[in-house]
Short mmCIF file of C-alpha atoms in Angstrom, two decimals:
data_model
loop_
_atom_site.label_atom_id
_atom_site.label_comp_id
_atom_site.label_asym_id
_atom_site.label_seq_id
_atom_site.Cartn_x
_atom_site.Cartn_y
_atom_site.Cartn_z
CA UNK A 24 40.71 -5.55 104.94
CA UNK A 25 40.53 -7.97 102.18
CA UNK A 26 41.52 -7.56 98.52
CA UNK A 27 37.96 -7.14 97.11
CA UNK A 28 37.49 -3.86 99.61
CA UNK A 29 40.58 -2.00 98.43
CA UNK A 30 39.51 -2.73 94.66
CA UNK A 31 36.31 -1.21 95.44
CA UNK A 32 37.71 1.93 97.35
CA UNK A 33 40.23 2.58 94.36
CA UNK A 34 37.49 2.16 91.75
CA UNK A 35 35.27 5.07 93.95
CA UNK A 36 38.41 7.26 93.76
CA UNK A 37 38.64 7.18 90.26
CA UNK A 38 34.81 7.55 89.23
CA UNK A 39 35.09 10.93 91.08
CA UNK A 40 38.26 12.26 89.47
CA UNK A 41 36.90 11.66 86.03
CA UNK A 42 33.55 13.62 87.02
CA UNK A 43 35.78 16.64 88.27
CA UNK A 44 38.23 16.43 85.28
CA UNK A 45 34.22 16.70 82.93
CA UNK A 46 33.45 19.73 85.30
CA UNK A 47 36.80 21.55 84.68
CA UNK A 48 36.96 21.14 80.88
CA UNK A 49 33.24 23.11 80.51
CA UNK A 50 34.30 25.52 82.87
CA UNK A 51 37.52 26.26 80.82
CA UNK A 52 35.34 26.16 77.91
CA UNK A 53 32.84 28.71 79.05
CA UNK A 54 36.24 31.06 80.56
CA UNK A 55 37.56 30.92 77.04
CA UNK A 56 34.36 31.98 75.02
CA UNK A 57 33.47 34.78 77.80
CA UNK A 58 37.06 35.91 77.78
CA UNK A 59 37.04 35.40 73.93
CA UNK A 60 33.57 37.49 73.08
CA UNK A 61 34.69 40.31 75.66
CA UNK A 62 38.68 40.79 74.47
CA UNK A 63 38.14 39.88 70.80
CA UNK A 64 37.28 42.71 68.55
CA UNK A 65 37.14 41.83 64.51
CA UNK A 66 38.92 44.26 62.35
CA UNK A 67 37.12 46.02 59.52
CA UNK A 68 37.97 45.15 56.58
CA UNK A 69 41.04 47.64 55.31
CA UNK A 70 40.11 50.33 52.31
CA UNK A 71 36.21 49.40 53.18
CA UNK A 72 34.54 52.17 54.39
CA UNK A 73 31.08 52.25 56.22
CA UNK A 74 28.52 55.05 54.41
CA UNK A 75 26.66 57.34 56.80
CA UNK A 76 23.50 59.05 55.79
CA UNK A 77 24.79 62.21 55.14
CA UNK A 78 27.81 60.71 52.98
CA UNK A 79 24.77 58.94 50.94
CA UNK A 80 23.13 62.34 50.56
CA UNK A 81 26.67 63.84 48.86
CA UNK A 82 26.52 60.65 46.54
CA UNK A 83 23.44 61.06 45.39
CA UNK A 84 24.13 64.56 44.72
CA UNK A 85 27.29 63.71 43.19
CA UNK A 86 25.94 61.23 40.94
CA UNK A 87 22.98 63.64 39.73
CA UNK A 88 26.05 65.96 38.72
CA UNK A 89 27.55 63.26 36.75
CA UNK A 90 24.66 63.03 34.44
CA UNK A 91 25.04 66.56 33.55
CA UNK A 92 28.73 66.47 32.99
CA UNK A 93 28.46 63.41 30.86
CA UNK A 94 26.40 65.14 28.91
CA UNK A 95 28.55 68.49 28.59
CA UNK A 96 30.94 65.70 27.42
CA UNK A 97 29.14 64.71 24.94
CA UNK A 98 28.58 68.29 23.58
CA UNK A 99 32.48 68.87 24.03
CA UNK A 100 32.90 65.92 21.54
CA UNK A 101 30.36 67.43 19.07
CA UNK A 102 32.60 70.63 19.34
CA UNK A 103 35.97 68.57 19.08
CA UNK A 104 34.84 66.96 15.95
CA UNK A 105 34.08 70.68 14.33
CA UNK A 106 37.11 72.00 15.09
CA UNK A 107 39.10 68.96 14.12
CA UNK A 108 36.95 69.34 10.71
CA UNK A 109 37.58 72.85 10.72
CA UNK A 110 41.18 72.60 11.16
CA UNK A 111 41.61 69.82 7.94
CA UNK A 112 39.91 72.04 6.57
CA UNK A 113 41.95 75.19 7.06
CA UNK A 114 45.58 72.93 6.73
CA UNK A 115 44.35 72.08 3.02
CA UNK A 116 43.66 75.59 2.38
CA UNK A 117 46.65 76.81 3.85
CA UNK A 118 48.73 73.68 2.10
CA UNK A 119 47.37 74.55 -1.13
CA UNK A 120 48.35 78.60 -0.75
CA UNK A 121 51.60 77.54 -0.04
CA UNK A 122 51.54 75.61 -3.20
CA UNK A 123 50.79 78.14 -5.02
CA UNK A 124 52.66 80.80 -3.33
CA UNK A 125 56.06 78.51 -4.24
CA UNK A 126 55.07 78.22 -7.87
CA UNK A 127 54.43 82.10 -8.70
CA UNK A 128 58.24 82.27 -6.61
CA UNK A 129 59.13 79.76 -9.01
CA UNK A 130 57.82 82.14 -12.09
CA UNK A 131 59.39 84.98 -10.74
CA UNK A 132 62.78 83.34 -10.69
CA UNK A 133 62.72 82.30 -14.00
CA UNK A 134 61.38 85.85 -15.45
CA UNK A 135 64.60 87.08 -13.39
CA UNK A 136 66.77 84.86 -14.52
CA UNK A 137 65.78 85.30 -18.28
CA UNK A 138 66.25 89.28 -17.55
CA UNK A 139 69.93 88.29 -15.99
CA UNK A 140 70.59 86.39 -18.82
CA UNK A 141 69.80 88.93 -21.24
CA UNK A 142 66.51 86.86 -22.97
CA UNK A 143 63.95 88.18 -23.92
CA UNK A 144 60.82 87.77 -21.67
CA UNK A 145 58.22 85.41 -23.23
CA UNK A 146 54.58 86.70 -23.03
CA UNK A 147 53.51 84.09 -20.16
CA UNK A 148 55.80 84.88 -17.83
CA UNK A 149 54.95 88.69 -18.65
CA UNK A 150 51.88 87.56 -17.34
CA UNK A 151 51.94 85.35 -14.61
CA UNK A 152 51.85 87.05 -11.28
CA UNK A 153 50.36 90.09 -12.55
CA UNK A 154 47.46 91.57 -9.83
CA UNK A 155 44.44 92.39 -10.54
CA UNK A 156 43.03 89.72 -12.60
CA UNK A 157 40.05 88.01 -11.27
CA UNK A 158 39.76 83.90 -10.30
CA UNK A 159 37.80 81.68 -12.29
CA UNK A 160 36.70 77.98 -11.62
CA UNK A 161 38.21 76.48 -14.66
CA UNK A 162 39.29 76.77 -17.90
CA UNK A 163 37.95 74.60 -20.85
CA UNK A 164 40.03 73.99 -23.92
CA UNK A 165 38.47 72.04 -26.98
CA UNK A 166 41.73 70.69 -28.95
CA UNK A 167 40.85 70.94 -32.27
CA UNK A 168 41.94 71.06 -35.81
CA UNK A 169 41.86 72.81 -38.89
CA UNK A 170 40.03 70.40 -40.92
CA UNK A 171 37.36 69.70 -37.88
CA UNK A 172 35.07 72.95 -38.87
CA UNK A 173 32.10 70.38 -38.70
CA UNK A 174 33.01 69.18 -35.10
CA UNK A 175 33.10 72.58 -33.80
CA UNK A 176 29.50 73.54 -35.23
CA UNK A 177 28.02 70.61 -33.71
CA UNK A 178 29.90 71.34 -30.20
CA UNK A 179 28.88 75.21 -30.55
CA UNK A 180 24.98 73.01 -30.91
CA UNK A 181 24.83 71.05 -28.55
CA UNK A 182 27.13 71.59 -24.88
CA UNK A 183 29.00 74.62 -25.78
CA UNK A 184 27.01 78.17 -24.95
CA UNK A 185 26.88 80.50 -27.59
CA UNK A 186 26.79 84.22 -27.47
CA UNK A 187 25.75 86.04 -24.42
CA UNK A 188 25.74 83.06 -22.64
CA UNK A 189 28.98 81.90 -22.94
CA UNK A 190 29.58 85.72 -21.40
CA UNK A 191 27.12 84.76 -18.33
CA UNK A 192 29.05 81.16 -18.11
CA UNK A 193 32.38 83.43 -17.59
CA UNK A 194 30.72 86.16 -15.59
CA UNK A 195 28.25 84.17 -13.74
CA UNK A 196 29.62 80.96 -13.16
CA UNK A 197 33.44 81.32 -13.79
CA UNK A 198 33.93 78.96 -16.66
CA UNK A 199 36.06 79.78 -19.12
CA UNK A 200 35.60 77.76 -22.59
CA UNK A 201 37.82 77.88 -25.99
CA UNK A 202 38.46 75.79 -29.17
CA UNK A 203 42.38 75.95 -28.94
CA UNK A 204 44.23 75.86 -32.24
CA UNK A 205 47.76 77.34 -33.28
CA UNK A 206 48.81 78.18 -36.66
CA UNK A 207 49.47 76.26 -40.48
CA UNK A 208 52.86 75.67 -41.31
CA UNK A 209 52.15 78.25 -44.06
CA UNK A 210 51.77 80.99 -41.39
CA UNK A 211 48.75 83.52 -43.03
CA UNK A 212 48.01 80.88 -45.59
CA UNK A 213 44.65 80.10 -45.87
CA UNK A 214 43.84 77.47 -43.31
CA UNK A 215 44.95 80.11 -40.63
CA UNK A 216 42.25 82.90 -42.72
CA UNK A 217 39.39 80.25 -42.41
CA UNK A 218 40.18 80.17 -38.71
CA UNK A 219 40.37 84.02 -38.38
CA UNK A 220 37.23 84.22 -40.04
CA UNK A 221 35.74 81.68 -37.77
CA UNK A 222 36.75 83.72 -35.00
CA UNK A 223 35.49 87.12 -36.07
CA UNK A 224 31.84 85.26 -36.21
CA UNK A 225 32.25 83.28 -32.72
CA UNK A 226 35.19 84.54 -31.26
CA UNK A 227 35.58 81.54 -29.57
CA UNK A 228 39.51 80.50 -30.10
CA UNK A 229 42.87 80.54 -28.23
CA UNK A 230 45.52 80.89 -30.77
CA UNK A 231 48.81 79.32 -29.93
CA UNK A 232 52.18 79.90 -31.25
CA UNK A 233 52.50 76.20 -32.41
CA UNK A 234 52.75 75.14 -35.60
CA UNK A 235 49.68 72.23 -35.38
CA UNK A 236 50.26 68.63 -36.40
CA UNK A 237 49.13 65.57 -35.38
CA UNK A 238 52.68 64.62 -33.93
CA UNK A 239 53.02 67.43 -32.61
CA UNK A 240 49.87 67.32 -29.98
CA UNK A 241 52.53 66.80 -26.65
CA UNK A 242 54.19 70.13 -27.71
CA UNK A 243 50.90 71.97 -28.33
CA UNK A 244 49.51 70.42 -24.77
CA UNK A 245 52.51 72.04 -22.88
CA UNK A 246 52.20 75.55 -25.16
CA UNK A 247 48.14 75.27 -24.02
CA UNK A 248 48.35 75.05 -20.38
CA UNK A 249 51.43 77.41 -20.36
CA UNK A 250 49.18 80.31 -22.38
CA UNK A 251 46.42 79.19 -20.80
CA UNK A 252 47.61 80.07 -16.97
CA UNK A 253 49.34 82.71 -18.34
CA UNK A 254 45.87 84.53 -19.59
CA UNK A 255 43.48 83.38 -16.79
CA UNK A 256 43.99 82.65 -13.16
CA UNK A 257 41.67 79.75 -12.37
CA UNK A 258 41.47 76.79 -9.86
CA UNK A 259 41.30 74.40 -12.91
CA UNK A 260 42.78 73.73 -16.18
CA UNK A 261 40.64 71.42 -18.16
CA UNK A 262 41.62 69.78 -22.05
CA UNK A 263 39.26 68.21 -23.74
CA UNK A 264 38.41 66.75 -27.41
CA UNK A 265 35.88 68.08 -29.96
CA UNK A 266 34.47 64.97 -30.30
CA UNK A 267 33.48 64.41 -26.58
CA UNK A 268 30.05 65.05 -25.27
CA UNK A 269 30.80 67.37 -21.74
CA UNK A 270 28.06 68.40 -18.85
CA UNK A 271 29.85 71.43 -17.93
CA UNK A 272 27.83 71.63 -15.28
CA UNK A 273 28.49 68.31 -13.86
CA UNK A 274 32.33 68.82 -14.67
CA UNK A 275 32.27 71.92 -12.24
CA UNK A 276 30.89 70.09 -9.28
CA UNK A 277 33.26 67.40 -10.03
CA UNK A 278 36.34 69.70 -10.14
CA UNK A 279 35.21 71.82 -6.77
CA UNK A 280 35.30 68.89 -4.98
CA UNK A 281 39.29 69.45 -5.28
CA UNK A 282 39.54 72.72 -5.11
CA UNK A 283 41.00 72.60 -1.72
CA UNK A 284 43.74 70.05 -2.77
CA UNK A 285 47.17 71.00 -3.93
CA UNK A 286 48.48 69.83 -7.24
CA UNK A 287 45.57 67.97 -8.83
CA UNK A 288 45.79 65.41 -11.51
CA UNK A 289 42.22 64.38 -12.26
CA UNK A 290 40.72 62.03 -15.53
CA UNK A 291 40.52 58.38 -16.30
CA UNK A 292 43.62 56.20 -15.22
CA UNK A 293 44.66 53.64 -17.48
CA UNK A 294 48.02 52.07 -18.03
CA UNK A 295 47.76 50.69 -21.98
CA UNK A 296 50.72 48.67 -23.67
CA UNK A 297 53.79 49.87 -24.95
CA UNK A 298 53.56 49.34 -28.53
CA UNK A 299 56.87 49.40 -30.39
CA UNK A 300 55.44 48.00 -33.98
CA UNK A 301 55.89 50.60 -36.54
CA UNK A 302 53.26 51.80 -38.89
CA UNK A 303 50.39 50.74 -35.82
CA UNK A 304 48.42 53.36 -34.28
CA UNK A 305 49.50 55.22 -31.02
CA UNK A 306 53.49 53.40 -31.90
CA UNK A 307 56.18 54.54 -29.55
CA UNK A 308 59.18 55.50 -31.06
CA UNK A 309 60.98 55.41 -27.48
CA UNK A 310 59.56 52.18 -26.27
CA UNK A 311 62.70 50.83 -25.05
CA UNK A 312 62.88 53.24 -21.85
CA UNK A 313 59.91 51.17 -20.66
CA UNK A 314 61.84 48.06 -19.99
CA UNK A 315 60.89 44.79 -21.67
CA UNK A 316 58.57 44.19 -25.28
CA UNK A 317 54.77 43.78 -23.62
CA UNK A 318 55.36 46.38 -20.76
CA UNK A 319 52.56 48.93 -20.35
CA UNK A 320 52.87 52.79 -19.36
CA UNK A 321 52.74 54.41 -15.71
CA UNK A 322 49.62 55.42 -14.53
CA UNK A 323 48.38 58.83 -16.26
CA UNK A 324 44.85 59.98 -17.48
CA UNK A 325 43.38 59.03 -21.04
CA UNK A 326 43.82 62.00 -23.55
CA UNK A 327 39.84 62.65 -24.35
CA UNK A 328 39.40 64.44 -21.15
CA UNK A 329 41.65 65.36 -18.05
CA UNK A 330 41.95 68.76 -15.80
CA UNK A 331 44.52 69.41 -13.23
CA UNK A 332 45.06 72.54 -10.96
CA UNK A 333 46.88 76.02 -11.15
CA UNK A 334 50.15 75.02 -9.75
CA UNK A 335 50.62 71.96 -12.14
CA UNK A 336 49.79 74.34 -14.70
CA UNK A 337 52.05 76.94 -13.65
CA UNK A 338 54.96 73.90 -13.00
CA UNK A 339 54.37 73.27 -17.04
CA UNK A 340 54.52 77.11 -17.94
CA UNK A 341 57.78 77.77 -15.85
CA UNK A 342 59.59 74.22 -17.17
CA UNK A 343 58.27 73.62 -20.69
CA UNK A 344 61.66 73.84 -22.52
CA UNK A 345 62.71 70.86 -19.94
CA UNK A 346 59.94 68.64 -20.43
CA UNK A 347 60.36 65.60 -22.64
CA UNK A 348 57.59 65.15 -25.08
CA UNK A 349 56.50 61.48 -25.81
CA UNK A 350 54.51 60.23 -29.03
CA UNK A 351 51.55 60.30 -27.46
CA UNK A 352 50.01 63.61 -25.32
CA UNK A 353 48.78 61.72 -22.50
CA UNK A 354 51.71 59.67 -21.83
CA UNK A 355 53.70 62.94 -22.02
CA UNK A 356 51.44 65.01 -19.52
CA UNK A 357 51.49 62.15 -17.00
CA UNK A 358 55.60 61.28 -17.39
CA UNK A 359 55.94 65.49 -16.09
CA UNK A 360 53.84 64.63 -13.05
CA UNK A 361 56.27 61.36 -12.16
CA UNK A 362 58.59 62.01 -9.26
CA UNK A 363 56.30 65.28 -7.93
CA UNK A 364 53.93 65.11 -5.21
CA UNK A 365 50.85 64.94 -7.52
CA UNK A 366 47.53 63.68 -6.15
CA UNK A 367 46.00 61.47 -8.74
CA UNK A 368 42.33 61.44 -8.95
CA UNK A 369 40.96 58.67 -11.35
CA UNK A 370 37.03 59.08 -11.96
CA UNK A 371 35.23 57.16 -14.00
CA UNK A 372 32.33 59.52 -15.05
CA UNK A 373 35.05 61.41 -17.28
CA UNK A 374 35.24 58.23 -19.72
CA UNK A 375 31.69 57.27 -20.05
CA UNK A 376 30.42 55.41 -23.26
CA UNK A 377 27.61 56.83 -25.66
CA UNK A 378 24.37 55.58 -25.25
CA UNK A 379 22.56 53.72 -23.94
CA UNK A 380 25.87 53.59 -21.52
CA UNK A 381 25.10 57.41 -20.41
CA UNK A 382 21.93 57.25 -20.71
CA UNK A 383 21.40 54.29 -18.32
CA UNK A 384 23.30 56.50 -15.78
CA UNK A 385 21.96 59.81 -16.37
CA UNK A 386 18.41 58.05 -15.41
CA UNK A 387 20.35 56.09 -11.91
CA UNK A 388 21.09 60.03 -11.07
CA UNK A 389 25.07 59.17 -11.57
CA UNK A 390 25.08 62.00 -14.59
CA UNK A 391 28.35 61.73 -16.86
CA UNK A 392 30.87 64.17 -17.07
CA UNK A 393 32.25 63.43 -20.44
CA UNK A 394 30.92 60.34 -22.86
CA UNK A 395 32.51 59.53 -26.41
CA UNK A 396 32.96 55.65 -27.83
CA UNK A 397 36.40 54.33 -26.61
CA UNK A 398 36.63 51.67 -30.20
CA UNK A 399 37.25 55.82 -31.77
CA UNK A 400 39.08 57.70 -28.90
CA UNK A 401 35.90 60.15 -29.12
CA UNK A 402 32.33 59.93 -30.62
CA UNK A 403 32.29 57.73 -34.09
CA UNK A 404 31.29 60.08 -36.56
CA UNK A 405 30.50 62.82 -33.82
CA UNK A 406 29.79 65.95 -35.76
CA UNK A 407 26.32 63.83 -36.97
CA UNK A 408 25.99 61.88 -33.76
CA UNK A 409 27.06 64.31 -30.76
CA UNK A 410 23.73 65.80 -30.73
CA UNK A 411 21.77 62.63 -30.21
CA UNK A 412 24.59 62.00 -26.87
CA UNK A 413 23.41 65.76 -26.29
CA UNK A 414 19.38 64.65 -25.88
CA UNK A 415 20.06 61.35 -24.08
CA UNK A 416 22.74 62.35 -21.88
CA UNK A 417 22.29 65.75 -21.62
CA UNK A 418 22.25 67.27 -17.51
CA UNK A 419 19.87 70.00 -19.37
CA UNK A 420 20.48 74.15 -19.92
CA UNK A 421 18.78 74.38 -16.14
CA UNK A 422 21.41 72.40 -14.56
CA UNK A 423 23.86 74.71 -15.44
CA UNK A 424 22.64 78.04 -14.57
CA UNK A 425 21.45 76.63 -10.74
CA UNK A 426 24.81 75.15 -10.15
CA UNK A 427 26.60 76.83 -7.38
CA UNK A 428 30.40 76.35 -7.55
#
């Protein structure tokens, strides 16, 4: 055999081996995806769930239900919001009893401890605490004077109810009003007769045992509220100027607002300058306990108009010998409230100016409580002027008998 027929034969040998080695590879291909499709089963996925028909049905069902409960919660959050109302409600009441409650303790203590002590018992704290009297709104004092006869006419005119209805304003409405005034220095001279007389007509005054004087206004403020509690149990204790224009009304609705508060301090904040020149109105003999010349006062209501509640009133009555009295009233009412838990309310409608300032917000519907020309700490030349306020400013006779309070 020669070399080209071996080459040949060897080249046959290996054409057929590579066909085979095609034909076992597809068959080894076609084993593995058999084998694969029929041993193989895919996992389902985990915490994936397959819904039948009758779990679609429950859903359905379900989610119907929702809408209704979503609903009811709705409702319940109406509800929650009442009762959450009611309940702030009901803790202000309840905080304001309490209040009250500690300061007719506090009267009782010091009644017992003037009876320990072998003092006589002063007429207010004969009074306080005693049952049976009724509750009134407020009570209005008019700080006046013995020279201001004119200024009391022209108040009696104009915002002041006369006569049998000044009994319906106490009856009806719970508003008790008086021109407060204590005694001459010349006690049953006649200054104190022109008063009495005054009285007989009107009958219209709370006396105080004070003798009056223009320096003497912080002393005859404490002596007020402490008679003043001490006669009527109200909500309110209200001081006010004869030469101020008042909607007593308008007032009312203001002061209800607070009823439910305890210890109320309401009126026009301001914080005016120190002033330690002599011979200058409104001086302050004690100016160096404010700190530096040019410092102003605390906070603390201007003196033409301010109210606060029972138990401040009662906290005057019971301490009065204790509290320090300053040149000026207002100063002196709002240095007792320092250091207390006092919730001062400052509204502007209780400093309004005379017209057309009052008038302009009478006619926005923002009626005035109290109006009176700061440049005069009241109404220039009010016993001639007050009435004109009266017409322009005026909340009418009407608004007073419909208010509810």
């Amino acid at each position: 055999m020669s070399f080209k027929s071996r080459g040949d034969q060897q080249s046959s040998k290996n054409v057929i081996s590579k066909k085979w080695a095609l034909f076992f590879c597809l068959a080894c291909f076609c084993a593995g995806v058999f084998f694969n499709n029929r041993m193989w089963t895919v996992p389902e996925p985990k915490g994936i769930t397959r819904t039948t028909t009758m779990e679609a049905e429950s859903l359905k069902l379900v989610s119907e239900g929702c809408g209704d409960e979503i609903k009811e919660v709705k409702r319940d959050s109406k509800d929650i919001i009442g009762e959450v109302y009611k309940t702030h409600n009901a803790i202000q009441t309840l905080d304001k009893t309490i209040s009250n409650l500690e300061m007719e303790l506090a009267a009782a203590r010091a009644a017992q401890e003037s009876i320990l002590s072998g003092s006589p018992l002063s007429e207010d704290l004969k009074r306080t605490g005693s049952s049976g009297k009724r509750r009134y709104l407020m009570v209005v004092g008019i700080n006046t004077a013995f020279s201001s006869r004119k200024r009391r006419d022209s108040v009696r005119a104009t915002w002041f109810p006369q006569g049998e209805k000044r009994k319906k304003l106490e009856d009806e409405k719970g508003i008790i009003v008086r021109f407060v005034i204590g005694h001459s220095a010349t006690s049953g001279g006649i200054l104190d007769r022109a008063i009495e007389a005054e009285d007989r007509k009107h009958g219209d005054f709370l006396r105080l045992d004070h003798v009056e004087g223009y320096l003497e206004l912080s002393a005859k403020t404490k002596i007020y509220f402490a008679t003043a509690v001490a006669l009527w149990d109200a909500d309110f204790y209200v001081k006010v100027d004869d030469d101020v224009h008042v909607n007593i009304a308008t007032l009312g609705e203001t002061l209800v607002r607070h009823r439910k508060k305890p210890r109320v301090y309401i009126g026009c904040m301001k914080s005016g300058p120190v002033l330690n020149q002599k011979g200058v109105r409104y001086h302050e003999p004690e100016y160096w306990k404010f700190g530096e010349a040019g410092n102003k006062y605390f906070r603390h209501a201007t003196g033409q108009l301010y109210a606060i509640s029972k138990d401040l009133a009662t906290y005057i009555s019971i301490n009065q010998h204790l509290l320090h009295k300053y040149a000026n009233e207002d100063v002196s009412l709002g240095s007792w409230f320092i250091g207390l838990d006092v919730d001062h309310i400052d509204d502007r409608r209780l400093c309004c100016g005379t017209p057309p300032d009052c008038e302009w917000k009478a006619q926005a519907g923002n009626i005035c409580v109290a109006s009176f020309d700061w440049s005069c700490s009241g109404i220039c030349r009010s016993a001639d002027r007050i009435k004109e306020v009266h017409r322009r400013c005026g909340e009418g006779e009407k608004a007073l008998w419909r208010a509810t309070f």
